[in-house]
Coordinates of C-alpha atoms and ligand atoms in Angstrom, one line a residue:
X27 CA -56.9 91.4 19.5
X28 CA -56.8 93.9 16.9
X29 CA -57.0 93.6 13.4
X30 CA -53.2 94.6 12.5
X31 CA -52.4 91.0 15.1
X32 CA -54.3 89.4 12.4
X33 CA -52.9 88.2 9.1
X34 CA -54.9 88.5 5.5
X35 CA -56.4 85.0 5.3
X36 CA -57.5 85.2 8.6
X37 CA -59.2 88.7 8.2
X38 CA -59.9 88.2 5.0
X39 CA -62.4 86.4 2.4
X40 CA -60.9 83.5 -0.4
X41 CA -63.1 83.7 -3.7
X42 CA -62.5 80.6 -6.1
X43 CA -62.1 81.0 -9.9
X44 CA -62.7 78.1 -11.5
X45 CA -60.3 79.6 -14.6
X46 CA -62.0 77.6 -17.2
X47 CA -65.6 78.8 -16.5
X48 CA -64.6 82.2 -15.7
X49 CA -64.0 84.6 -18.0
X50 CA -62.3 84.1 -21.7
X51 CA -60.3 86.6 -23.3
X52 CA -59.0 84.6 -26.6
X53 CA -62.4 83.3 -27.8
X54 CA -61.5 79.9 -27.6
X55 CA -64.4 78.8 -25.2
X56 CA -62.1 78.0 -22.0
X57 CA -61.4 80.7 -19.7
X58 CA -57.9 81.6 -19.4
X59 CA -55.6 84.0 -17.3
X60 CA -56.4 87.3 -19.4
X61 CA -59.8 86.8 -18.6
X62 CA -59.2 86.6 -15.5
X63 CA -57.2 90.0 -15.4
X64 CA -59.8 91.5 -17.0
X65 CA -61.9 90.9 -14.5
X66 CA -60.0 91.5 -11.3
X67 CA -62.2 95.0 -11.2
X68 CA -65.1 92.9 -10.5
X69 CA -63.5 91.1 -8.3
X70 CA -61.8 93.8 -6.1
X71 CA -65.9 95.2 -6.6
X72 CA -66.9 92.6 -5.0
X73 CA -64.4 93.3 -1.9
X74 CA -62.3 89.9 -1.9
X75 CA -59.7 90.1 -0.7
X76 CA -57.4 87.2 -2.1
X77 CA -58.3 84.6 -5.4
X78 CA -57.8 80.9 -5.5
X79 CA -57.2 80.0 -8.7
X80 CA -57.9 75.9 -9.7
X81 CA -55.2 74.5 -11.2
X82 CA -54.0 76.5 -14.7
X83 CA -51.0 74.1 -15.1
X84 CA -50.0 72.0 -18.4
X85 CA -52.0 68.9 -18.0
X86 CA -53.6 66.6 -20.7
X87 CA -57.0 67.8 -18.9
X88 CA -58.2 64.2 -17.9
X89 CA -59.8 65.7 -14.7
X90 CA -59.6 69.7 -16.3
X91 CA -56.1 70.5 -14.8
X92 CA -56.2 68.4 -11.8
X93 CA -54.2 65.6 -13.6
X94 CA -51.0 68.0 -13.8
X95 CA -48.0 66.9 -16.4
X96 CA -45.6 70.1 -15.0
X97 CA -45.7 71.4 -11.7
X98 CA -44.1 75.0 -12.9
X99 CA -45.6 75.9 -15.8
X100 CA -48.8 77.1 -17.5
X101 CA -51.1 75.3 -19.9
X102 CA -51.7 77.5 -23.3
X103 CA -54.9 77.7 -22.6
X104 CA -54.5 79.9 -20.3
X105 CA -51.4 81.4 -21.1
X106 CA -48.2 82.0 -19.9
X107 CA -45.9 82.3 -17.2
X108 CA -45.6 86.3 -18.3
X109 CA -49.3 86.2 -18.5
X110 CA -49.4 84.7 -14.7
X111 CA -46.5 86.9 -13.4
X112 CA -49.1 89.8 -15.1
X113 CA -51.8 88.8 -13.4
X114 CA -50.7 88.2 -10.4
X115 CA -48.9 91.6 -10.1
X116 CA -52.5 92.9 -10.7
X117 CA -53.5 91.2 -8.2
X118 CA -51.1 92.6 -5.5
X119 CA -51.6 96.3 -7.1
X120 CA -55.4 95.8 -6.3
X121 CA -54.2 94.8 -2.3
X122 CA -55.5 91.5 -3.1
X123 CA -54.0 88.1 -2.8
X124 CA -53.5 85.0 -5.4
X125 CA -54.0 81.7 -4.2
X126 CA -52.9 78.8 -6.5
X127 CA -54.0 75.3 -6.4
X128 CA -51.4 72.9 -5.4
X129 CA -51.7 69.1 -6.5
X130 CA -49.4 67.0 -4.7
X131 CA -50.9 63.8 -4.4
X132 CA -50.9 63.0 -8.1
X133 CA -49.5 64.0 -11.3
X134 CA -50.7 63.2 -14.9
X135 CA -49.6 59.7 -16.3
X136 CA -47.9 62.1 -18.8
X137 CA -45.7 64.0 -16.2
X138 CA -41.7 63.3 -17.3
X139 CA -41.6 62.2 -13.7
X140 CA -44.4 58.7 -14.6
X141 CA -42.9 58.6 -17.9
X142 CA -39.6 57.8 -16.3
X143 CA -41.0 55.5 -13.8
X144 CA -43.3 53.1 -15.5
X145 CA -40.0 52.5 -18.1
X146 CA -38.8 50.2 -15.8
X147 CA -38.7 48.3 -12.4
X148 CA -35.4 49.7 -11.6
X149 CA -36.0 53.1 -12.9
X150 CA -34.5 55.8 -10.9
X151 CA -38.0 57.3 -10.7
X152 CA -39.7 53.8 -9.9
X153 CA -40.6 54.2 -6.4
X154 CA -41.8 58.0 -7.1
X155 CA -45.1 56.2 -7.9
X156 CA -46.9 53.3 -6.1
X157 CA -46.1 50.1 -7.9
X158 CA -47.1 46.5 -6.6
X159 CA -47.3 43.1 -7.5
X160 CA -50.2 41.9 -8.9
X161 CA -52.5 40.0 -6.5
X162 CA -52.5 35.9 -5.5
X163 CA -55.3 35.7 -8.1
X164 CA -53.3 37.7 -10.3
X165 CA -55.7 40.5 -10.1
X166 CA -55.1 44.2 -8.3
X167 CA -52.7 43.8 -5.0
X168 CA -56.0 44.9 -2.9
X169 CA -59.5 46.3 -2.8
X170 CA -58.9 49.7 -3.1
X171 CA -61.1 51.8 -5.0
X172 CA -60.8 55.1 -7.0
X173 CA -62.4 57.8 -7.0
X174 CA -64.0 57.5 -10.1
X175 CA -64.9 54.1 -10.2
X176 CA -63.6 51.3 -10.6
X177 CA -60.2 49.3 -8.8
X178 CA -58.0 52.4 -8.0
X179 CA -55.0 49.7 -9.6
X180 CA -54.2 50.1 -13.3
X181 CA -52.6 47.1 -14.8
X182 CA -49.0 48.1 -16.7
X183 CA -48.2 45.4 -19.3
X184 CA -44.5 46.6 -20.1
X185 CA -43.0 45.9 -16.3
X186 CA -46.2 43.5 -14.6
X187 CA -47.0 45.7 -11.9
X188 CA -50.2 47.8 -10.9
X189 CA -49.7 51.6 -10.2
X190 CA -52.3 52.8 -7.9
X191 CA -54.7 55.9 -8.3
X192 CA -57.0 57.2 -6.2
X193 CA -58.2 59.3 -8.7
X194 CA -58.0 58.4 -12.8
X195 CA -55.8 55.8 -13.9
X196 CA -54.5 58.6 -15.8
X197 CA -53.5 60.5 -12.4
X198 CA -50.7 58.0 -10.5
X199 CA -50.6 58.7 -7.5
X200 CA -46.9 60.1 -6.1
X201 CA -44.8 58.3 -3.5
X202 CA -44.4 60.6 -0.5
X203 CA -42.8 58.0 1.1
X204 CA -39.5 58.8 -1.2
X205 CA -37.9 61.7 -0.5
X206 CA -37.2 62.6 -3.3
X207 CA -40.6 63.2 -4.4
X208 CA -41.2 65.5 -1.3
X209 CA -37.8 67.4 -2.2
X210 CA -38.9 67.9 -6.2
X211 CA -42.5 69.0 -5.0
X212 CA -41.1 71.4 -2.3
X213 CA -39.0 73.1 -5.4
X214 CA -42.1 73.4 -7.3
X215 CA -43.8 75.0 -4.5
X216 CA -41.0 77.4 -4.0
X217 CA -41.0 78.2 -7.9
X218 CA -44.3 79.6 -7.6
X219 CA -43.2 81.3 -3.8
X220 CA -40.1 83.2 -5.5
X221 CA -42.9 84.4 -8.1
X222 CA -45.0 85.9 -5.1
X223 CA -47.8 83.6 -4.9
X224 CA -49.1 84.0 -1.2
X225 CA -50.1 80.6 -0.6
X226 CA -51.7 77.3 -2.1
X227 CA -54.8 75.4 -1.6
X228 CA -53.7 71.7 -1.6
X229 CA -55.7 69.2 -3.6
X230 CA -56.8 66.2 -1.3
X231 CA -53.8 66.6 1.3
X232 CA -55.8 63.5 3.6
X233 CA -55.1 61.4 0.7
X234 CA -50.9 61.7 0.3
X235 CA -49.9 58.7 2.6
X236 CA -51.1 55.4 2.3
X237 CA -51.0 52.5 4.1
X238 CA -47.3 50.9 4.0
X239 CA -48.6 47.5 4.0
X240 CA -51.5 47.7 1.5
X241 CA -54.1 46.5 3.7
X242 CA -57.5 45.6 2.2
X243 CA -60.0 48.4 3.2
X244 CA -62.8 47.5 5.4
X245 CA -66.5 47.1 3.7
X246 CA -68.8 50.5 5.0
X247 CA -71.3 49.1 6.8
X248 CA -73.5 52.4 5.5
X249 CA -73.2 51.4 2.4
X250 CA -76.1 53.0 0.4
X251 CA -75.4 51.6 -3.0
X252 CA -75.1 55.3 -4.6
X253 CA -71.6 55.7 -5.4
X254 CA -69.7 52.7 -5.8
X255 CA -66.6 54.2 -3.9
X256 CA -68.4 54.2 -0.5
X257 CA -68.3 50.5 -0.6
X258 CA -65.4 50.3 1.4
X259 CA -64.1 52.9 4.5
X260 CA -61.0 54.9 3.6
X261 CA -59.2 52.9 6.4
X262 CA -55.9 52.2 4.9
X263 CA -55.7 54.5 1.9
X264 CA -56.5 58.3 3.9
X265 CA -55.7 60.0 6.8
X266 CA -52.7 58.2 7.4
X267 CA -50.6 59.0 10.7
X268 CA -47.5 59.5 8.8
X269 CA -49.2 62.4 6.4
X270 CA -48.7 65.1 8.9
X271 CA -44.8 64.7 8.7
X272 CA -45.1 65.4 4.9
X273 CA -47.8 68.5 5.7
X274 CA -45.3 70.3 8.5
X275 CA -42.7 69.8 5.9
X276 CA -44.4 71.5 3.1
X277 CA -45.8 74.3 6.1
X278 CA -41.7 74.6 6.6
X279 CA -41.5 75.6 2.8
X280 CA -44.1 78.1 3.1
X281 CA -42.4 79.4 6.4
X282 CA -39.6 80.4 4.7
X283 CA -41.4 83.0 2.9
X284 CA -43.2 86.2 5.0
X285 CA -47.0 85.7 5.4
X286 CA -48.4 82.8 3.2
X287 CA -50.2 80.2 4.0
X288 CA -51.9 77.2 2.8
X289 CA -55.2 75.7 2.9
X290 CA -55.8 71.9 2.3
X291 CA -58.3 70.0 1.0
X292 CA -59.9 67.3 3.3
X293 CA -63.1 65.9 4.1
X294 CA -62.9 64.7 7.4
X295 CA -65.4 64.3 10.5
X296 CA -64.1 67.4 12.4
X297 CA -62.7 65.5 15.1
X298 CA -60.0 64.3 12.4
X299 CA -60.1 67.4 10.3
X300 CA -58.7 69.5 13.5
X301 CA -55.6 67.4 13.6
X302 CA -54.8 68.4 10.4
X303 CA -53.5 72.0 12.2
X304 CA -50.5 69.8 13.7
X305 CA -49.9 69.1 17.1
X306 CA -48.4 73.1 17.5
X307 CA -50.0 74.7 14.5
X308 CA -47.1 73.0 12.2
X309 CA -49.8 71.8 9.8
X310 CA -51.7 73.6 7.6
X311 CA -53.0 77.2 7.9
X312 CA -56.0 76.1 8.1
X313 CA -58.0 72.7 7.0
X314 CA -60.7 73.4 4.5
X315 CA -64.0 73.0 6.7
X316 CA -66.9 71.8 4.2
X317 CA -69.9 71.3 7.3
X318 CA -71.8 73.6 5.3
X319 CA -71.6 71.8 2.6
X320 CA -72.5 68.5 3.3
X321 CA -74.8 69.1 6.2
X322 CA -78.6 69.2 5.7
X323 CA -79.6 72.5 5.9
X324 CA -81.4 73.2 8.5
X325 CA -80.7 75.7 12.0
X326 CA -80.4 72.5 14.5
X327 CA -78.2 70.8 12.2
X328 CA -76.1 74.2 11.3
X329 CA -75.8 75.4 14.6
X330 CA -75.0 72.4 16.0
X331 CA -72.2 72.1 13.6
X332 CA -70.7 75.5 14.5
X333 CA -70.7 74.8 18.2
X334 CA -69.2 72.1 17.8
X335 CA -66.6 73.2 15.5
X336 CA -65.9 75.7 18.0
X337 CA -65.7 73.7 20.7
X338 CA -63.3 71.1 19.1
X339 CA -60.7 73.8 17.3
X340 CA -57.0 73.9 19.3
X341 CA -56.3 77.6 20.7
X342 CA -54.0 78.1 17.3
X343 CA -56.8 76.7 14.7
X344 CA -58.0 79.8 12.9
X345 CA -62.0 78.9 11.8
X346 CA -62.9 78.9 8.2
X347 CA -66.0 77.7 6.3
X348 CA -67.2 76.9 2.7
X349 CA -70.2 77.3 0.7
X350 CA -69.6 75.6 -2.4
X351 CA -66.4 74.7 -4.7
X352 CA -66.5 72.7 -7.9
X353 CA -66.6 69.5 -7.4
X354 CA -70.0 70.4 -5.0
X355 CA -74.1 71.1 -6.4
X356 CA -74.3 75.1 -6.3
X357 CA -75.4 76.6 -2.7
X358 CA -78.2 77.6 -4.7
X359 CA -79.5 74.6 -6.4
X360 CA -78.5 73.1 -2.7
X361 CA -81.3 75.2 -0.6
X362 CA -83.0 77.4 -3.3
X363 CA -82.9 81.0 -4.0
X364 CA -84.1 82.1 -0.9
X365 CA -82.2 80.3 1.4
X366 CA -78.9 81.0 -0.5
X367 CA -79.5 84.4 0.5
X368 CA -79.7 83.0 4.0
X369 CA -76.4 81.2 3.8
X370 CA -74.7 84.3 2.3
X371 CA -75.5 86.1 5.3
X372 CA -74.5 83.1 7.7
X373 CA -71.0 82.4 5.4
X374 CA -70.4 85.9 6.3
X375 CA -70.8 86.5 9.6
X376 CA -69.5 83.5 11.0
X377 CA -66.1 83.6 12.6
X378 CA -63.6 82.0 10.4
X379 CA -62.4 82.8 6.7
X380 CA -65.5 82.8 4.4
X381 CA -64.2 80.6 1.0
X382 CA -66.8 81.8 -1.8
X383 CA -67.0 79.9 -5.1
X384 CA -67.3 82.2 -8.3
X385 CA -70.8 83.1 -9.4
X386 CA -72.6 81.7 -6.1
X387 CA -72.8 85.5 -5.5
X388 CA -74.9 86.3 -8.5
X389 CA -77.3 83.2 -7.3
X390 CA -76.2 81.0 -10.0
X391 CA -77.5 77.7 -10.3
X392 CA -76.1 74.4 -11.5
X393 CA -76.0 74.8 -15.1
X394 CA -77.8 72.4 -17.2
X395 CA -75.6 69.6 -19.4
X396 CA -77.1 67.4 -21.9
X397 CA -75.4 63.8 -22.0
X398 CA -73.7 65.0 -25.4
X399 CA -71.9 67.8 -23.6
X400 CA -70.6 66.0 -20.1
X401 CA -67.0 66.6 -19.5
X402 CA -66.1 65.4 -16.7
X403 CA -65.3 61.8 -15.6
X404 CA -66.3 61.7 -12.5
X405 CA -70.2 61.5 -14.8
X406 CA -68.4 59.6 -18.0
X407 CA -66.9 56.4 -15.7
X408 CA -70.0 56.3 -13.3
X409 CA -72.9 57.3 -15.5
X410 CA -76.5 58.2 -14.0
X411 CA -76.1 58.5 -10.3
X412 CA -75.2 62.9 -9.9
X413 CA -71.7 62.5 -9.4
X414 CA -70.8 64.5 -12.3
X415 CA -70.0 68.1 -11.5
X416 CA -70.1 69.9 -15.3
X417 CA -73.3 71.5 -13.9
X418 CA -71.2 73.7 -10.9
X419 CA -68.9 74.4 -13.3
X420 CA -70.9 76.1 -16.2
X421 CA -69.3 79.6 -17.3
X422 CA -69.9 83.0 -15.1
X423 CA -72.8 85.0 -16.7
X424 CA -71.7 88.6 -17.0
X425 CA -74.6 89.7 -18.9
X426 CA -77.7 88.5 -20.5
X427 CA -76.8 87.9 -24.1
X428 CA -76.2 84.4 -25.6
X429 CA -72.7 83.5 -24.6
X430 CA -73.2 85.5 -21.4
X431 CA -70.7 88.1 -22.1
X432 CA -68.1 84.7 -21.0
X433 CA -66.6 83.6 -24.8
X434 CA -67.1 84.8 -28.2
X435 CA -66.6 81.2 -29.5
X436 CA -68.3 78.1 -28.4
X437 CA -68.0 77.7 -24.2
X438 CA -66.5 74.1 -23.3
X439 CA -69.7 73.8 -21.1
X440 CA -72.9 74.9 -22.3
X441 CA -74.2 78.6 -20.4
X442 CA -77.4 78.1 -18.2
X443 CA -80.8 78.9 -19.7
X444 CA -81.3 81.4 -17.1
X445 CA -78.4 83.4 -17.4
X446 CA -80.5 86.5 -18.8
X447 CA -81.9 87.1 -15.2
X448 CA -78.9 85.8 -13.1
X449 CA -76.0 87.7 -14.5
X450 CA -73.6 90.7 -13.1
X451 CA -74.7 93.5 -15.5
X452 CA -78.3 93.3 -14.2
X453 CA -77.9 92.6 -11.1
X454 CA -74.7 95.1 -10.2
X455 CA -77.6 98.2 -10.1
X456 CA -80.5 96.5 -8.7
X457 CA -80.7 97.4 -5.0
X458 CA -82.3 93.9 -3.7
X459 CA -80.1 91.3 -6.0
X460 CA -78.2 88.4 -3.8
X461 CA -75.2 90.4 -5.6
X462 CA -76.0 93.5 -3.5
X463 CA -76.6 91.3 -0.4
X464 CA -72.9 89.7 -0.9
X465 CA -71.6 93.5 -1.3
X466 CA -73.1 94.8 1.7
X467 CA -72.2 91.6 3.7
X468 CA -68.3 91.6 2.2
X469 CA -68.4 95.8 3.1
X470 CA -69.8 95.2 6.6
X471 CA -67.2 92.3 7.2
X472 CA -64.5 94.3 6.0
X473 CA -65.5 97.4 8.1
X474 CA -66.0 95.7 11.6
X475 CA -63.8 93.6 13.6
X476 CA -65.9 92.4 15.1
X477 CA -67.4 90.5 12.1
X478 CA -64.1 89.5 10.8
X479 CA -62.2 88.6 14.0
X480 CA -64.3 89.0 16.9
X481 CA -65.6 86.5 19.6
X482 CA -68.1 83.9 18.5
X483 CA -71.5 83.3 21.0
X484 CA -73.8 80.7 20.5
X485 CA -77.9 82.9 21.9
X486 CA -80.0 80.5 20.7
X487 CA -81.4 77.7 18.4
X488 CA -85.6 77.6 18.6
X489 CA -87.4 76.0 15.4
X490 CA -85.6 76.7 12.1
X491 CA -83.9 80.1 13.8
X492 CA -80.0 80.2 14.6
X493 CA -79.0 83.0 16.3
X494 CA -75.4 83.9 17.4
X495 CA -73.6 86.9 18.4
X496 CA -69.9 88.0 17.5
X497 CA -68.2 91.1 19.1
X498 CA -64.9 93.1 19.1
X499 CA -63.7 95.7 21.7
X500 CA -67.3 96.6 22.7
X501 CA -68.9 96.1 19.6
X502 CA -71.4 93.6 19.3
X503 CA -73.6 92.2 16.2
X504 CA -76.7 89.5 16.6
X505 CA -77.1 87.5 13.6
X506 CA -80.6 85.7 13.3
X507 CA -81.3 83.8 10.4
X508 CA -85.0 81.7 9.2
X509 CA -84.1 78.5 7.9
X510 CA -87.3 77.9 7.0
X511 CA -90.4 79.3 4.4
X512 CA -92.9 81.0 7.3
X513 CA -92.8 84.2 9.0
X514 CA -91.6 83.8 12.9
X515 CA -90.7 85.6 15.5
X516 CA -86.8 85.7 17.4
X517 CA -87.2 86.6 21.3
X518 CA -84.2 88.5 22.8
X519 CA -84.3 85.9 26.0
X520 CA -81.0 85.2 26.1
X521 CA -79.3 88.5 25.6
X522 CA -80.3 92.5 25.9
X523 CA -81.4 93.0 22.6
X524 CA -81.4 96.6 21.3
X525 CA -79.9 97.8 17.7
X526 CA -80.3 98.5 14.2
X527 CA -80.2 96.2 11.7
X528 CA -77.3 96.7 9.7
X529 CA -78.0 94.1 6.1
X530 CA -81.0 91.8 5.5
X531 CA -81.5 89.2 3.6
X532 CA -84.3 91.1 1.8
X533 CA -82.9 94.0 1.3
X534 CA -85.3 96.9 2.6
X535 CA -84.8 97.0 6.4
X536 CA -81.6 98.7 6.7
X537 CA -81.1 101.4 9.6
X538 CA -84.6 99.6 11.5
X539 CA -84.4 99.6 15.1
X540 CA -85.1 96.7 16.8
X541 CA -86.1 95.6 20.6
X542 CA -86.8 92.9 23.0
X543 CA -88.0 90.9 19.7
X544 CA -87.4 90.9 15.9
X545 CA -90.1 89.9 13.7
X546 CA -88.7 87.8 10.5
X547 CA -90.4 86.5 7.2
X548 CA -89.7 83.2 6.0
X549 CA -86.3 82.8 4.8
X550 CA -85.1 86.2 6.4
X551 CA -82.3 86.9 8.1
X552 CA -80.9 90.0 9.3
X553 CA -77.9 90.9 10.9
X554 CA -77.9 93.9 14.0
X555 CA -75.8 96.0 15.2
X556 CA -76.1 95.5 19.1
X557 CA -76.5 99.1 21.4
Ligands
GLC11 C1 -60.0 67.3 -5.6 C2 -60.4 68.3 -6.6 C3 -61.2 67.6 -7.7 C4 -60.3 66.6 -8.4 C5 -59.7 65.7 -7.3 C6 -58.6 64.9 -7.9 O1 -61.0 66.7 -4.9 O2 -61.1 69.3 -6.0 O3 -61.8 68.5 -8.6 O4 -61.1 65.9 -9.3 O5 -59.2 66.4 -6.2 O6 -57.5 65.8 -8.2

């Protein structure tokens, strides 16, 4: 297996822009498109090699751009479509890719497409949405819940029906039943294709196909009381057989353009999230894998979850993994400082496409939000209980002065306190920043095979130390990380141990030879080349 058999998601690594938080060029407080092109030498700096952007679409911004009112167009905040086909032909110049967020389950309440369909019962468009009778009782037609509290069924006065939303009532959820729906989607999709986007990641792809006879959803017999959705299983309203159809349908679109690829959304037990490849590799590219994210952080629990992951993937599932994203606490805030240098250096040396989240690779932290300043409604409709997710998605600190060199106006989300000694200008230069770490860990990946596509072998898991092996065509690199605070020491038992250590967490063993054992601090981990 070479690296030319490979294609570029597989080989190479997905950074998210969040394009609100990132970077804004027209002083307005929200990021925007320019500001992303001018920062795309950062980025290629950085040694990405492809950008997911979230959604930059027109949209009312109920759930910031996730609540989408046209599929092929751009919101002024961030510009225009000339500003986008700008962009992303920087983008390809640089030999990078452009990812854009796809958001098929739902649309806005204000998309022409709802507009149409709530007019009337025998509207055209009626049956693009989800419309029921109201209950016996006269209440919703079942127990569904959304998202973001409450019955996911919002009443509509004009025709006496409930349109369902697993999301805000202000994002319906779309019919993929109808085929129509699938055939207008597949057209926005190849809008954005014929511009040369190279793929999408698709918004909460488990969630497209409900249950045809609106079954009540069984109670969760975990239920912990935290957040009011979990009070029922997703039984009837996710991961529905019939999804998988609509996925190798949309993985057809894609198929009729030369290398791109999609990535969907889903948070699945990976026993359920593999299927989501398709029987043949008809489904998606590859199924979003968020293990490291939701797992407790520890090296039984981690490298369980990789052997396992390995164990359960079908010969044609390429392996990816995920640190953060923003709807999730920082990788920072998650472990701490220390052990997010730790998961930088596990992210990237794992086999499977590394998806990084903008700004986790200056250390940033969840921002802090006073109640006066939350955005989001995921914190507005279910107050008090952490599920809002402003904090991941406070603006990039580019330097240390007041705005953070983000926004000359007044940023939609406040800038974190600490952005003076977690920004890029400081820590571009300094030789032992977690910046650094992420550039010598993106610049090994890129350089060896072996890191990027090679073989993946579980040596061992003793106390809080995970270590694996990957190699390619004779080369061979041991990765041993600390998961925990005190110093320890790795054993080469399980396999002849004899290299150089080519990054560290810390920063200041480079070029060391090690043997037979490797001593580590707390929180270290070091990666060595084998021979
Ligand atoms: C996905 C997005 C999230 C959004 C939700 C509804 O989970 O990542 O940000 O709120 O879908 O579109």
């Amino acid at each position: 297996m070479a690296l030319d058999t490979h294609e570029w998601w597989q080989k190479g690594i997905i950074y998210q822009v969040y394009p609100r938080s990132f970077s804004d060029a027209d002083g307005d407080g929200v990021g925007d498109l320019n500001g992303v092109r001018s920062k795309l030498d950062y980025v290629e700096w950085l040694g990405v090699d492809a950008v997911w952007l979230s959604p930059i679409y027109p949209s009312p911004m109920a759930d910031f751009g996730y609540d989408i009112s046209d599929y092929c167009g751009i919101h002024p905040l961030f510009g225009t479509l000339e500003d986008f086909d700008a962009l992303l032909s920087d983008v390809h110049a640089l030999g990078m890719h452009l990812v854009l967020d796809l958001v098929p389950n739902h649309s806005s309440d204000e998309h022409a497409w709802f507009i149409e369909s709530r007019q009337s019962r025998t509207n055209p468009k009626r049956d693009w949405y989800i419309w029921q009778d109201p209950g016996p009782n006269g209440g919703p037609p079942n127990n569904w819940l959304s998202n973001f509290g409450g019955s996911a069924w919002q009443f509509d006065e004009a025709t006496g029906q409930y349109y369902y939303h697993a999301f805000l009532a202000k994002q319906p959820d779309l019919n993929w039943r109808n085929r129509e729906v699938r055939a207008a989607m597949y057209d926005a999709m190849r809008f954005w294709l014929d511009r040369g986007v190279d793929g999408f990641r698709v918004d909460v792809i488990w969630h497209m196909v409900k249950d045809e006879e609106f079954r009540d959803n069984p109670p969760n017999p975990d239920f912990q009381g935290h957040n009011p959705y979990h009070e029922f299983l997703e039984t009837h309203t996710t991961d529905q057989p019939e999804v998988h159809d609509v996925i190798s349908e949309m993985r057809a679109v894609l198929d009729e353009y030369p290398a791109r690829m999609m990535v969907g959304e889903i948070y699945l037990p990976v026993e359920r999230l593999v299927t989501y490849y398709g029987e043949g590799g008809e489904g998606v590219h590859m199924p979003f894998n968020f293990q490291l994210v939701t797992l407790p952080w520890n090296a039984a629990a981690i490298s369980k979850a990789v052997n396992h992951y390995e164990a359960a993937l079908p010969s044609y599932g390429w392996p990816n993994w995920v640190l953060g994203n923003h709807d999730q606490s920082r990788i920072a805030s998650r472990v701490g400082d220390a052990q997010a240098r730790v998961a930088a250096v596990l992210l990237l040396t794992l086999r499977g496409t590394p998806t990084m989240y903008f700004g986790d690779e200056i250390g940033m932290h969840d921002g802090q939000v006073p109640p006066d300043r939350v955005r989001d409604p995921a914190e507005l409709n279910v107050p008090g209980k952490g599920l809002g997710r402003d904090p991941q998605r406070t603006p990039m600190h580019w330097n240390g002065e007041p705005k953070a060199g983000f926004t000359t106006g007044d940023p939609w989300l406040p800038i974190a306190a600490d952005h003076d000694v977690r920004n890029v200008e400081l820590e571009r230069d300094d030789a032992t920043s977690i910046l650094t770490l992420y550039r010598e860990l993106i610049a090994l990946r890129r350089r060896e095979p072996a890191l990027s596509i090679g073989a993946y072998q579980h040596v061992s898991t003793n106390g809080g130390v995970f270590a694996f092996q990957r190699s390619e065509e004779g080369r061979r690199f041991l990765i041993v990380l600390n998961f925990g605070p005190d110093a320890t020491t790795f054993q080469c038992d399980h396999i002849p141990c004899r290299g150089r250590i080519a990054v560290d967490t810390h920063l200041d063993r480079k070029g060391n030879r090690v043997e037979g054992t490797i001593s580590l601090r707390g929180d270290e981990a070091v990666v060595v080349e084998l021979g």
